[in-house]
Protein backbone atom coordinates (compact mmCIF):
# COMPACT_ATOMS: atom_id res chain seq x y z
CA UNK A 1 0.00 0.00 0.00
CA UNK A 2 1.11 3.55 -0.64
CA UNK A 3 0.23 6.26 1.84
CA UNK A 4 1.12 9.82 0.74
CA UNK A 5 2.58 12.16 3.30
CA UNK A 6 5.08 14.92 3.89
CA UNK A 7 8.41 14.20 5.54
CA UNK A 8 12.09 15.03 5.21
CA UNK A 9 12.98 11.39 5.90
CA UNK A 10 13.62 9.10 2.91
CA UNK A 11 10.64 7.04 1.77
CA UNK A 12 10.63 3.26 1.80
CA UNK A 13 8.79 0.89 -0.50
CA UNK A 14 7.26 -1.85 1.64
CA UNK A 15 4.99 -4.82 0.89
CA UNK A 16 2.26 -5.10 3.51
CA UNK A 17 -0.57 -7.57 4.02
CA UNK A 18 -4.25 -6.59 4.20
CA UNK A 19 -3.94 -5.76 7.90
CA UNK A 20 -1.00 -3.39 7.27
CA UNK A 21 1.61 -5.75 8.71
CA UNK A 22 4.98 -5.23 7.01
CA UNK A 23 6.05 -8.24 4.92
CA UNK A 24 9.15 -7.06 3.09
CA UNK A 25 11.10 -3.88 2.30
CA UNK A 26 11.74 -3.25 -1.37
CA UNK A 27 14.95 -1.54 -2.45
CA UNK A 28 16.79 1.22 -0.65
CA UNK A 29 15.23 4.27 1.07
CA UNK A 30 14.82 7.23 -1.30
CA UNK A 31 12.58 10.05 -2.53
CA UNK A 32 9.99 7.87 -4.29
CA UNK A 33 7.01 9.37 -6.11
CA UNK A 34 4.25 8.14 -8.44
CA UNK A 35 4.61 4.40 -7.92
CA UNK A 36 3.12 2.04 -10.54
CA UNK A 37 2.91 -1.74 -10.15
CA UNK A 38 3.33 -3.73 -13.39
CA UNK A 39 0.28 -5.62 -14.72
CA UNK A 40 1.81 -8.97 -13.71
CA UNK A 41 2.93 -7.53 -10.32
CA UNK A 42 6.55 -8.63 -10.90
CA UNK A 43 7.99 -5.09 -11.12
CA UNK A 44 7.33 -1.58 -9.95
CA UNK A 45 8.09 1.66 -11.80
CA UNK A 46 8.59 4.89 -9.88
CA UNK A 47 10.08 8.36 -9.99
CA UNK A 48 13.17 8.79 -7.88
CA UNK A 49 13.94 12.41 -7.07
CA UNK A 50 17.52 13.62 -6.93
CA UNK A 51 17.90 16.59 -4.56
CA UNK A 52 21.34 17.43 -5.99
CA UNK A 53 19.88 18.64 -9.30
CA UNK A 54 16.15 19.07 -8.53
CA UNK A 55 15.39 16.39 -11.08
CA UNK A 56 13.69 13.00 -11.11
CA UNK A 57 14.09 9.93 -13.26
CA UNK A 58 12.03 6.80 -13.81
CA UNK A 59 13.36 3.58 -12.34
CA UNK A 60 12.10 -0.03 -12.48
CA UNK A 61 12.54 -2.47 -9.59
CA UNK A 62 12.31 -6.20 -10.35
CA UNK A 63 11.09 -8.11 -7.29
CA UNK A 64 12.46 -11.57 -8.17
CA UNK A 65 16.01 -10.31 -8.74
CA UNK A 66 15.83 -7.52 -6.13
CA UNK A 67 17.38 -5.14 -8.68
CA UNK A 68 16.56 -1.50 -9.51
CA UNK A 69 17.36 -0.21 -13.00
CA UNK A 70 17.33 3.40 -14.09
CA UNK A 71 15.12 3.79 -17.16
CA UNK A 72 15.54 7.51 -17.96
CA UNK A 73 18.53 9.85 -18.02
CA UNK A 74 17.18 13.18 -19.32
CA UNK A 75 18.12 16.59 -17.94
CA UNK A 76 14.38 17.34 -17.57
CA UNK A 77 12.33 15.68 -14.84
CA UNK A 78 10.86 12.36 -15.91
CA UNK A 79 7.58 11.88 -14.07
CA UNK A 80 4.34 9.90 -13.79
CA UNK A 81 5.33 6.42 -15.01
CA UNK A 82 2.54 4.18 -16.35
CA UNK A 83 2.72 0.60 -17.57
CA UNK A 84 1.26 -0.43 -20.90
CA UNK A 85 -1.38 -3.16 -20.54
CA UNK A 86 1.05 -5.90 -21.63
CA UNK A 87 3.81 -4.65 -19.30
CA UNK A 88 6.34 -4.33 -22.12
CA UNK A 89 6.76 -0.54 -21.98
CA UNK A 90 6.47 2.39 -19.62
CA UNK A 91 4.85 5.67 -20.60
CA UNK A 92 6.14 8.71 -18.70
CA UNK A 93 6.25 12.48 -18.89
CA UNK A 94 9.37 14.53 -19.54
CA UNK A 95 8.64 17.90 -17.92
CA UNK A 96 10.65 21.01 -18.75
CA UNK A 97 10.19 24.65 -17.72
CA UNK A 98 7.56 25.55 -20.32
CA UNK A 99 6.73 22.32 -22.15
CA UNK A 100 6.23 18.62 -21.57
CA UNK A 101 6.51 15.48 -23.66
CA UNK A 102 4.67 12.19 -23.23
CA UNK A 103 7.26 9.50 -23.89
CA UNK A 104 7.65 5.74 -23.80
CA UNK A 105 10.50 3.31 -23.40
CA UNK A 106 10.68 -0.46 -23.28
CA UNK A 107 10.45 -1.52 -19.62
CA UNK A 108 13.64 -3.58 -19.92
CA UNK A 109 15.56 -0.42 -20.92
CA UNK A 110 16.33 -1.60 -24.46
CA UNK A 111 16.00 0.96 -27.22
CA UNK A 112 15.61 4.70 -27.23
CA UNK A 113 12.97 6.92 -25.63
CA UNK A 114 10.09 7.58 -28.06
CA UNK A 115 8.25 10.92 -27.92
CA UNK A 116 4.51 10.27 -28.29
CA UNK A 117 3.24 13.84 -27.81
CA UNK A 118 4.53 17.35 -27.11
CA UNK A 119 2.40 19.64 -24.93
CA UNK A 120 2.89 23.29 -23.95
CA UNK A 121 3.09 23.75 -20.17
CA UNK A 122 3.32 21.22 -17.35
CA UNK A 123 1.49 18.05 -18.35
CA UNK A 124 1.64 14.29 -18.09
CA UNK A 125 -0.24 11.13 -18.87
CA UNK A 126 -2.24 10.00 -15.84
CA UNK A 127 -3.73 6.88 -17.46
CA UNK A 128 -3.57 4.88 -20.66
CA UNK A 129 -6.44 2.86 -22.13
CA UNK A 130 -6.13 -0.97 -22.02
CA UNK A 131 -5.87 -1.05 -25.82
CA UNK A 132 -3.09 1.58 -25.73
CA UNK A 133 -4.93 3.95 -28.09
CA UNK A 134 -5.73 6.79 -25.65
CA UNK A 135 -4.12 8.76 -22.85
CA UNK A 136 -5.78 10.73 -20.11
CA UNK A 137 -3.59 13.83 -19.86
CA UNK A 138 -3.38 16.00 -16.76
CA UNK A 139 -2.27 19.55 -17.56
CA UNK A 140 -1.63 22.33 -15.08
CA UNK A 141 -4.30 24.96 -15.67
CA UNK A 142 -4.35 28.70 -15.04
CA UNK A 143 -6.07 28.27 -11.67
CA UNK A 144 -3.35 25.99 -10.31
CA UNK A 145 -5.32 22.75 -10.68
CA UNK A 146 -4.73 19.97 -13.16
CA UNK A 147 -7.29 19.84 -15.97
CA UNK A 148 -7.97 16.50 -17.67
CA UNK A 149 -7.89 15.81 -21.41
CA UNK A 150 -8.32 12.75 -23.61
CA UNK A 151 -5.74 12.28 -26.39
CA UNK A 152 -5.10 9.55 -28.91
CA UNK A 153 -1.58 8.16 -28.67
CA UNK A 154 -0.74 9.34 -32.18
CA UNK A 155 1.50 12.46 -32.08
CA UNK A 156 -0.70 14.54 -34.41
CA UNK A 157 -3.98 14.04 -32.51
CA UNK A 158 -5.61 16.91 -30.60
CA UNK A 159 -6.46 16.91 -26.89
CA UNK A 160 -10.17 16.78 -26.03
CA UNK A 161 -11.11 18.47 -22.71
CA UNK A 162 -12.67 16.09 -20.15
CA UNK A 163 -12.67 18.15 -16.95
CA UNK A 164 -11.56 21.70 -16.20
CA UNK A 165 -10.86 22.38 -12.55
CA UNK A 166 -9.67 26.01 -12.72
CA UNK A 167 -12.86 27.41 -11.17
CA UNK A 168 -13.07 24.60 -8.61
CA UNK A 169 -10.11 26.00 -6.67
CA UNK A 170 -11.65 29.42 -6.20
CA UNK A 171 -15.19 28.26 -5.42
CA UNK A 172 -16.17 27.52 -1.83
CA UNK A 173 -16.89 23.90 -1.02
CA UNK A 174 -20.57 23.05 -0.50
CA UNK A 175 -21.53 22.54 3.16
Coordinates of N, CA and C in Angstrom, one line a residue:
X1 N 0.8 -1.2 0.0 CA 0.0 0.0 0.0 C 0.9 1.2 0.0
X2 N 0.4 2.3 -0.6 CA 1.1 3.6 -0.6 C 0.3 4.6 0.1
X3 N 0.9 5.2 1.1 CA 0.2 6.3 1.8 C 1.0 7.6 1.6
X4 N 0.4 8.6 1.0 CA 1.1 9.8 0.7 C 1.3 10.6 2.0
X5 N 2.3 11.4 2.1 CA 2.6 12.2 3.3 C 3.7 13.1 3.0
X6 N 4.0 13.9 4.0 CA 5.1 14.9 3.9 C 6.1 14.6 5.0
X7 N 7.4 14.5 4.6 CA 8.4 14.2 5.5 C 9.7 14.5 4.9
X8 N 10.7 14.9 5.7 CA 12.1 15.0 5.2 C 12.8 13.7 5.2
X9 N 12.3 12.7 5.9 CA 13.0 11.4 5.9 C 12.8 10.7 4.6
X10 N 13.8 9.9 4.2 CA 13.6 9.1 2.9 C 12.4 8.2 3.0
X11 N 11.8 8.0 1.9 CA 10.6 7.0 1.8 C 11.2 5.6 1.7
X12 N 10.3 4.7 2.0 CA 10.6 3.3 1.8 C 9.5 2.6 1.1
X13 N 9.8 1.7 0.1 CA 8.8 0.9 -0.5 C 8.7 -0.4 0.3
X14 N 7.5 -0.7 0.7 CA 7.3 -1.9 1.6 C 6.0 -2.6 1.2
X15 N 6.2 -4.0 1.1 CA 5.0 -4.8 0.9 C 4.3 -5.0 2.2
X16 N 3.0 -4.9 2.3 CA 2.3 -5.1 3.5 C 1.1 -6.0 3.2
X17 N 0.6 -6.7 4.2 CA -0.6 -7.6 4.0 C -1.8 -6.7 4.2
X18 N -3.0 -7.3 4.1 CA -4.2 -6.6 4.2 C -4.5 -5.9 5.6
X19 N -3.8 -6.4 6.6 CA -3.9 -5.8 7.9 C -2.9 -4.6 8.1
X20 N -2.0 -4.4 7.1 CA -1.0 -3.4 7.3 C 0.3 -3.9 7.9
X21 N 0.4 -5.2 8.2 CA 1.6 -5.7 8.7 C 2.7 -5.8 7.6
X22 N 3.9 -5.3 8.0 CA 5.0 -5.2 7.0 C 5.5 -6.6 6.7
X23 N 5.6 -6.9 5.4 CA 6.0 -8.2 4.9 C 7.5 -8.2 4.4
X24 N 7.8 -7.1 3.7 CA 9.2 -7.1 3.1 C 9.4 -5.6 2.6
X25 N 10.7 -5.2 2.8 CA 11.1 -3.9 2.3 C 11.6 -4.1 0.9
X26 N 11.4 -3.1 0.0 CA 11.7 -3.2 -1.4 C 12.7 -2.2 -1.7
X27 N 13.9 -2.5 -2.1 CA 15.0 -1.5 -2.4 C 15.5 -0.7 -1.3
X28 N 16.2 0.3 -1.6 CA 16.8 1.2 -0.6 C 15.9 2.4 -0.4
X29 N 16.0 3.1 0.8 CA 15.2 4.3 1.1 C 15.6 5.4 0.0
X30 N 14.6 6.2 -0.3 CA 14.8 7.2 -1.3 C 13.6 8.2 -1.4
X31 N 13.7 9.1 -2.3 CA 12.6 10.1 -2.5 C 11.7 9.5 -3.6
X32 N 10.9 8.5 -3.3 CA 10.0 7.9 -4.3 C 8.7 8.7 -4.5
X33 N 8.3 8.7 -5.8 CA 7.0 9.4 -6.1 C 6.4 8.6 -7.2
X34 N 5.0 8.7 -7.3 CA 4.3 8.1 -8.4 C 4.6 6.7 -8.7
X35 N 4.3 5.8 -7.9 CA 4.6 4.4 -7.9 C 3.6 3.7 -8.8
X36 N 4.0 2.8 -9.7 CA 3.1 2.0 -10.5 C 3.5 0.6 -10.6
X37 N 2.7 -0.3 -10.1 CA 2.9 -1.7 -10.1 C 2.6 -2.3 -11.5
X38 N 3.5 -3.2 -12.0 CA 3.3 -3.7 -13.4 C 2.1 -4.6 -13.4
X39 N 1.5 -4.8 -14.6 CA 0.3 -5.6 -14.7 C 0.4 -7.0 -14.1
X40 N 1.6 -7.6 -14.3 CA 1.8 -9.0 -13.7 C 2.4 -8.9 -12.3
X41 N 2.5 -7.8 -11.7 CA 2.9 -7.5 -10.3 C 4.3 -8.0 -10.0
X42 N 5.2 -8.2 -11.1 CA 6.5 -8.6 -10.9 C 7.6 -7.5 -10.8
X43 N 7.1 -6.3 -11.1 CA 8.0 -5.1 -11.1 C 7.2 -3.9 -10.7
X44 N 7.9 -2.9 -10.3 CA 7.3 -1.6 -9.9 C 8.1 -0.5 -10.6
X45 N 7.4 0.5 -11.2 CA 8.1 1.7 -11.8 C 7.8 2.8 -10.9
X46 N 8.8 3.8 -10.8 CA 8.6 4.9 -9.9 C 9.5 6.0 -10.3
X47 N 9.2 7.2 -9.9 CA 10.1 8.4 -10.0 C 11.0 8.3 -8.8
X48 N 12.2 8.6 -9.0 CA 13.2 8.8 -7.9 C 13.8 10.2 -8.0
X49 N 13.5 11.0 -7.0 CA 13.9 12.4 -7.1 C 15.4 12.5 -6.6
X50 N 16.1 13.4 -7.3 CA 17.5 13.6 -6.9 C 17.7 15.1 -6.4
X51 N 17.8 15.2 -5.2 CA 17.9 16.6 -4.6 C 19.1 17.4 -5.1
X52 N 20.1 16.7 -5.5 CA 21.3 17.4 -6.0 C 21.1 18.3 -7.2
X53 N 20.1 17.9 -8.1 CA 19.9 18.6 -9.3 C 18.4 19.0 -9.5
X54 N 17.6 18.8 -8.5 CA 16.2 19.1 -8.5 C 15.5 18.4 -9.7
X55 N 15.8 17.2 -9.9 CA 15.4 16.4 -11.1 C 14.9 15.0 -10.6
X56 N 14.1 14.4 -11.4 CA 13.7 13.0 -11.1 C 13.8 12.2 -12.4
X57 N 14.0 10.9 -12.2 CA 14.1 9.9 -13.3 C 13.2 8.7 -12.9
X58 N 12.8 8.0 -14.0 CA 12.0 6.8 -13.8 C 12.9 5.6 -13.6
X59 N 12.6 4.8 -12.6 CA 13.4 3.6 -12.3 C 12.4 2.4 -12.4
X60 N 12.9 1.2 -12.5 CA 12.1 0.0 -12.5 C 12.8 -1.0 -11.5
X61 N 12.0 -1.5 -10.6 CA 12.5 -2.5 -9.6 C 11.9 -3.8 -9.9
X62 N 12.8 -4.8 -10.1 CA 12.3 -6.2 -10.4 C 12.4 -7.0 -9.0
X63 N 11.2 -7.4 -8.6 CA 11.1 -8.1 -7.3 C 11.9 -9.4 -7.2
X64 N 11.8 -10.3 -8.2 CA 12.5 -11.6 -8.2 C 14.0 -11.5 -8.1
X65 N 14.6 -10.5 -8.8 CA 16.0 -10.3 -8.7 C 16.5 -9.3 -7.7
X66 N 15.5 -8.6 -7.1 CA 15.8 -7.5 -6.1 C 16.8 -6.5 -6.7
X67 N 16.5 -6.0 -8.0 CA 17.4 -5.1 -8.7 C 16.6 -3.9 -9.2
X68 N 17.1 -2.7 -9.0 CA 16.6 -1.5 -9.5 C 17.4 -1.1 -10.7
X69 N 16.7 -0.7 -11.8 CA 17.4 -0.2 -13.0 C 16.8 1.2 -13.4
X70 N 17.7 2.1 -13.7 CA 17.3 3.4 -14.1 C 16.9 3.3 -15.5
X71 N 15.7 3.9 -15.8 CA 15.1 3.8 -17.2 C 15.3 5.1 -17.9
X72 N 15.4 6.2 -17.3 CA 15.5 7.5 -18.0 C 16.7 8.3 -17.4
X73 N 17.3 9.1 -18.3 CA 18.5 9.8 -18.0 C 18.5 11.3 -18.5
X74 N 17.3 11.8 -18.7 CA 17.2 13.2 -19.3 C 17.5 14.3 -18.3
X75 N 17.9 15.5 -18.8 CA 18.1 16.6 -17.9 C 16.8 17.2 -17.4
X76 N 15.7 16.9 -18.1 CA 14.4 17.3 -17.6 C 13.9 16.3 -16.6
X77 N 12.9 16.7 -15.8 CA 12.3 15.7 -14.8 C 11.5 14.7 -15.6
X78 N 11.7 13.4 -15.3 CA 10.9 12.4 -15.9 C 9.9 11.9 -14.8
X79 N 8.6 12.0 -15.1 CA 7.6 11.9 -14.1 C 6.5 10.9 -14.5
X80 N 5.6 10.6 -13.6 CA 4.3 9.9 -13.8 C 4.5 8.6 -14.6
X81 N 5.2 7.6 -14.2 CA 5.3 6.4 -15.0 C 4.0 5.6 -15.0
X82 N 3.7 5.1 -16.2 CA 2.5 4.2 -16.3 C 3.0 3.0 -17.1
X83 N 2.4 1.8 -16.8 CA 2.7 0.6 -17.6 C 1.7 0.5 -18.7
X84 N 2.2 0.0 -19.9 CA 1.3 -0.4 -20.9 C 0.6 -1.7 -20.4
X85 N -0.6 -2.0 -21.0 CA -1.4 -3.2 -20.5 C -0.6 -4.5 -20.6
X86 N 0.3 -4.6 -21.5 CA 1.0 -5.9 -21.6 C 2.3 -5.9 -20.8
X87 N 2.6 -4.8 -20.2 CA 3.8 -4.6 -19.3 C 5.1 -4.5 -20.0
X88 N 5.1 -4.4 -21.4 CA 6.3 -4.3 -22.1 C 7.0 -2.9 -22.1
X89 N 6.2 -1.9 -21.9 CA 6.8 -0.5 -22.0 C 6.2 0.3 -20.9
X90 N 6.9 1.4 -20.6 CA 6.5 2.4 -19.6 C 6.3 3.7 -20.3
X91 N 5.1 4.3 -20.1 CA 4.9 5.7 -20.6 C 5.1 6.6 -19.4
X92 N 5.8 7.7 -19.7 CA 6.1 8.7 -18.7 C 6.1 10.1 -19.3
X93 N 6.3 11.1 -18.5 CA 6.2 12.5 -18.9 C 7.6 13.1 -18.6
X94 N 8.1 13.8 -19.6 CA 9.4 14.5 -19.5 C 9.0 16.0 -19.4
X95 N 9.2 16.6 -18.2 CA 8.6 17.9 -17.9 C 9.8 18.9 -17.9
X96 N 9.7 19.9 -18.7 CA 10.6 21.0 -18.8 C 10.0 22.3 -18.1
X97 N 10.7 23.4 -18.3 CA 10.2 24.6 -17.7 C 8.9 25.1 -18.3
X98 N 8.8 25.0 -19.7 CA 7.6 25.5 -20.3 C 6.9 24.6 -21.3
X99 N 7.4 23.3 -21.3 CA 6.7 22.3 -22.2 C 7.0 20.9 -21.6
X100 N 6.1 20.0 -22.0 CA 6.2 18.6 -21.6 C 6.2 17.7 -22.8
X101 N 6.6 16.5 -22.6 CA 6.5 15.5 -23.7 C 6.0 14.2 -23.0
X102 N 5.1 13.5 -23.7 CA 4.7 12.2 -23.2 C 5.6 11.2 -24.0
X103 N 6.3 10.4 -23.3 CA 7.3 9.5 -23.9 C 7.0 8.1 -23.5
X104 N 7.7 7.2 -24.2 CA 7.7 5.7 -23.8 C 9.0 5.1 -24.0
X105 N 9.3 4.1 -23.3 CA 10.5 3.3 -23.4 C 10.2 1.9 -23.0
X106 N 10.8 0.9 -23.6 CA 10.7 -0.5 -23.3 C 11.0 -0.6 -21.8
X107 N 10.3 -1.4 -21.1 CA 10.5 -1.5 -19.6 C 11.8 -2.2 -19.3
X108 N 12.4 -2.9 -20.2 CA 13.6 -3.6 -19.9 C 14.8 -2.6 -20.2
X109 N 14.5 -1.4 -20.7 CA 15.6 -0.4 -20.9 C 16.2 -0.5 -22.3
X110 N 15.8 -1.5 -23.1 CA 16.3 -1.6 -24.5 C 15.7 -0.6 -25.4
X111 N 16.5 0.0 -26.3 CA 16.0 1.0 -27.2 C 16.0 2.4 -26.7
X112 N 15.6 3.3 -27.5 CA 15.6 4.7 -27.2 C 14.2 5.1 -26.7
X113 N 14.2 6.3 -26.1 CA 13.0 6.9 -25.6 C 12.2 7.4 -26.9
X114 N 10.9 7.1 -27.0 CA 10.1 7.6 -28.1 C 9.2 8.7 -27.5
X115 N 9.1 9.8 -28.3 CA 8.3 10.9 -27.9 C 6.9 10.7 -28.6
X116 N 5.9 10.6 -27.8 CA 4.5 10.3 -28.3 C 3.7 11.5 -28.5
X117 N 4.0 12.6 -27.7 CA 3.2 13.8 -27.8 C 4.1 15.0 -27.2
X118 N 3.9 16.2 -27.7 CA 4.5 17.4 -27.1 C 3.4 18.3 -26.7
X119 N 3.5 18.8 -25.5 CA 2.4 19.6 -24.9 C 3.0 20.9 -24.3
X120 N 2.4 22.0 -24.6 CA 2.9 23.3 -23.9 C 2.5 23.3 -22.5
X121 N 3.4 23.7 -21.6 CA 3.1 23.7 -20.2 C 3.4 22.5 -19.5
X122 N 3.1 22.4 -18.2 CA 3.3 21.2 -17.4 C 2.2 20.2 -17.6
X123 N 2.5 19.0 -18.1 CA 1.5 18.0 -18.4 C 2.1 16.7 -18.3
X124 N 1.2 15.7 -18.1 CA 1.6 14.3 -18.1 C 0.5 13.3 -18.3
X125 N 0.8 12.2 -18.7 CA -0.2 11.1 -18.9 C -0.6 10.6 -17.5
X126 N -1.9 10.6 -17.1 CA -2.2 10.0 -15.8 C -2.9 8.6 -16.0
X127 N -3.2 8.2 -17.2 CA -3.7 6.9 -17.5 C -3.6 6.6 -18.9
X128 N -3.6 5.3 -19.3 CA -3.6 4.9 -20.7 C -4.6 3.8 -20.8
X129 N -5.4 3.8 -21.9 CA -6.4 2.9 -22.1 C -5.9 1.5 -22.3
X130 N -6.6 0.4 -21.9 CA -6.1 -1.0 -22.0 C -5.7 -1.3 -23.4
X131 N -6.3 -0.7 -24.5 CA -5.9 -1.0 -25.8 C -4.7 -0.2 -26.3
X132 N -4.2 0.7 -25.4 CA -3.1 1.6 -25.7 C -3.4 2.7 -26.7
X133 N -4.6 3.0 -27.1 CA -4.9 4.0 -28.1 C -5.2 5.4 -27.5
X134 N -5.4 5.5 -26.2 CA -5.7 6.8 -25.7 C -5.0 7.0 -24.4
X135 N -4.7 8.3 -24.1 CA -4.1 8.8 -22.8 C -5.2 9.6 -22.2
X136 N -5.2 9.7 -20.9 CA -5.8 10.7 -20.1 C -4.6 11.6 -19.7
X137 N -4.7 12.9 -20.1 CA -3.6 13.8 -19.9 C -4.0 14.8 -18.7
X138 N -3.2 15.0 -17.8 CA -3.4 16.0 -16.8 C -2.4 17.2 -17.1
X139 N -3.0 18.4 -17.2 CA -2.3 19.6 -17.6 C -2.5 20.6 -16.5
X140 N -1.5 21.3 -16.1 CA -1.6 22.3 -15.1 C -2.3 23.5 -15.7
X141 N -3.5 23.9 -15.1 CA -4.3 25.0 -15.7 C -4.0 26.3 -15.0
X142 N -4.6 27.3 -15.5 CA -4.3 28.7 -15.0 C -4.7 28.9 -13.6
X143 N -5.7 28.1 -13.1 CA -6.1 28.3 -11.7 C -5.2 27.5 -10.7
X144 N -4.2 26.8 -11.2 CA -3.3 26.0 -10.3 C -3.8 24.6 -10.1
X145 N -4.9 24.1 -10.8 CA -5.3 22.8 -10.7 C -5.0 22.0 -12.0
X146 N -5.0 20.7 -12.0 CA -4.7 20.0 -13.2 C -6.1 19.7 -13.9
X147 N -6.1 20.1 -15.1 CA -7.3 19.8 -16.0 C -7.0 18.5 -16.7
X148 N -8.1 17.8 -17.0 CA -8.0 16.5 -17.7 C -8.4 16.6 -19.1
X149 N -7.6 15.9 -20.0 CA -7.9 15.8 -21.4 C -7.8 14.4 -21.9
X150 N -8.5 14.0 -23.0 CA -8.3 12.8 -23.6 C -7.5 13.0 -24.9
X151 N -6.6 12.1 -25.2 CA -5.7 12.3 -26.4 C -5.4 10.9 -26.9
X152 N -5.6 10.8 -28.3 CA -5.1 9.6 -28.9 C -3.6 9.5 -28.8
X153 N -3.0 8.3 -28.8 CA -1.6 8.2 -28.7 C -0.8 8.5 -29.9
X154 N -1.5 8.9 -31.0 CA -0.7 9.3 -32.2 C -0.3 10.8 -32.0
X155 N 1.0 11.1 -32.4 CA 1.5 12.5 -32.1 C 0.7 13.6 -32.6
X156 N 0.0 13.4 -33.8 CA -0.7 14.5 -34.4 C -2.1 14.8 -33.9
X157 N -2.6 13.9 -33.0 CA -4.0 14.0 -32.5 C -4.1 15.2 -31.5
X158 N -5.3 15.8 -31.5 CA -5.6 16.9 -30.6 C -6.1 16.4 -29.2
X159 N -6.0 17.3 -28.2 CA -6.5 16.9 -26.9 C -7.9 17.4 -26.7
X160 N -8.8 16.5 -26.3 CA -10.2 16.8 -26.0 C -10.4 17.0 -24.5
X161 N -10.9 18.2 -24.1 CA -11.1 18.5 -22.7 C -12.1 17.5 -22.1
X162 N -11.8 17.0 -20.9 CA -12.7 16.1 -20.2 C -13.2 16.8 -18.9
X163 N -12.3 17.5 -18.2 CA -12.7 18.2 -16.9 C -11.7 19.3 -16.7
X164 N -12.3 20.5 -16.5 CA -11.6 21.7 -16.2 C -11.8 22.1 -14.8
X165 N -10.7 22.1 -14.0 CA -10.9 22.4 -12.5 C -10.5 23.8 -12.1
X166 N -10.1 24.7 -13.1 CA -9.7 26.0 -12.7 C -10.6 26.7 -11.8
X167 N -11.9 26.7 -12.0 CA -12.9 27.4 -11.2 C -13.1 26.7 -9.9
X168 N -12.8 25.4 -9.8 CA -13.1 24.6 -8.6 C -12.2 25.1 -7.5
X169 N -11.0 25.6 -7.7 CA -10.1 26.0 -6.7 C -10.5 27.3 -6.0
X170 N -11.3 28.1 -6.8 CA -11.6 29.4 -6.2 C -13.1 29.4 -5.7
X171 N -13.8 28.3 -5.9 CA -15.2 28.3 -5.4 C -15.2 27.7 -4.0
X172 N -16.1 28.2 -3.1 CA -16.2 27.5 -1.8 C -16.8 26.1 -1.9
X173 N -16.3 25.3 -1.1 CA -16.9 23.9 -1.0 C -18.3 23.9 -0.5
X174 N -19.2 23.1 -1.0 CA -20.6 23.0 -0.5 C -20.5 22.5 0.9
X175 N -21.5 23.0 1.8 CA -21.5 22.5 3.2 C -22.7 21.6 3.4

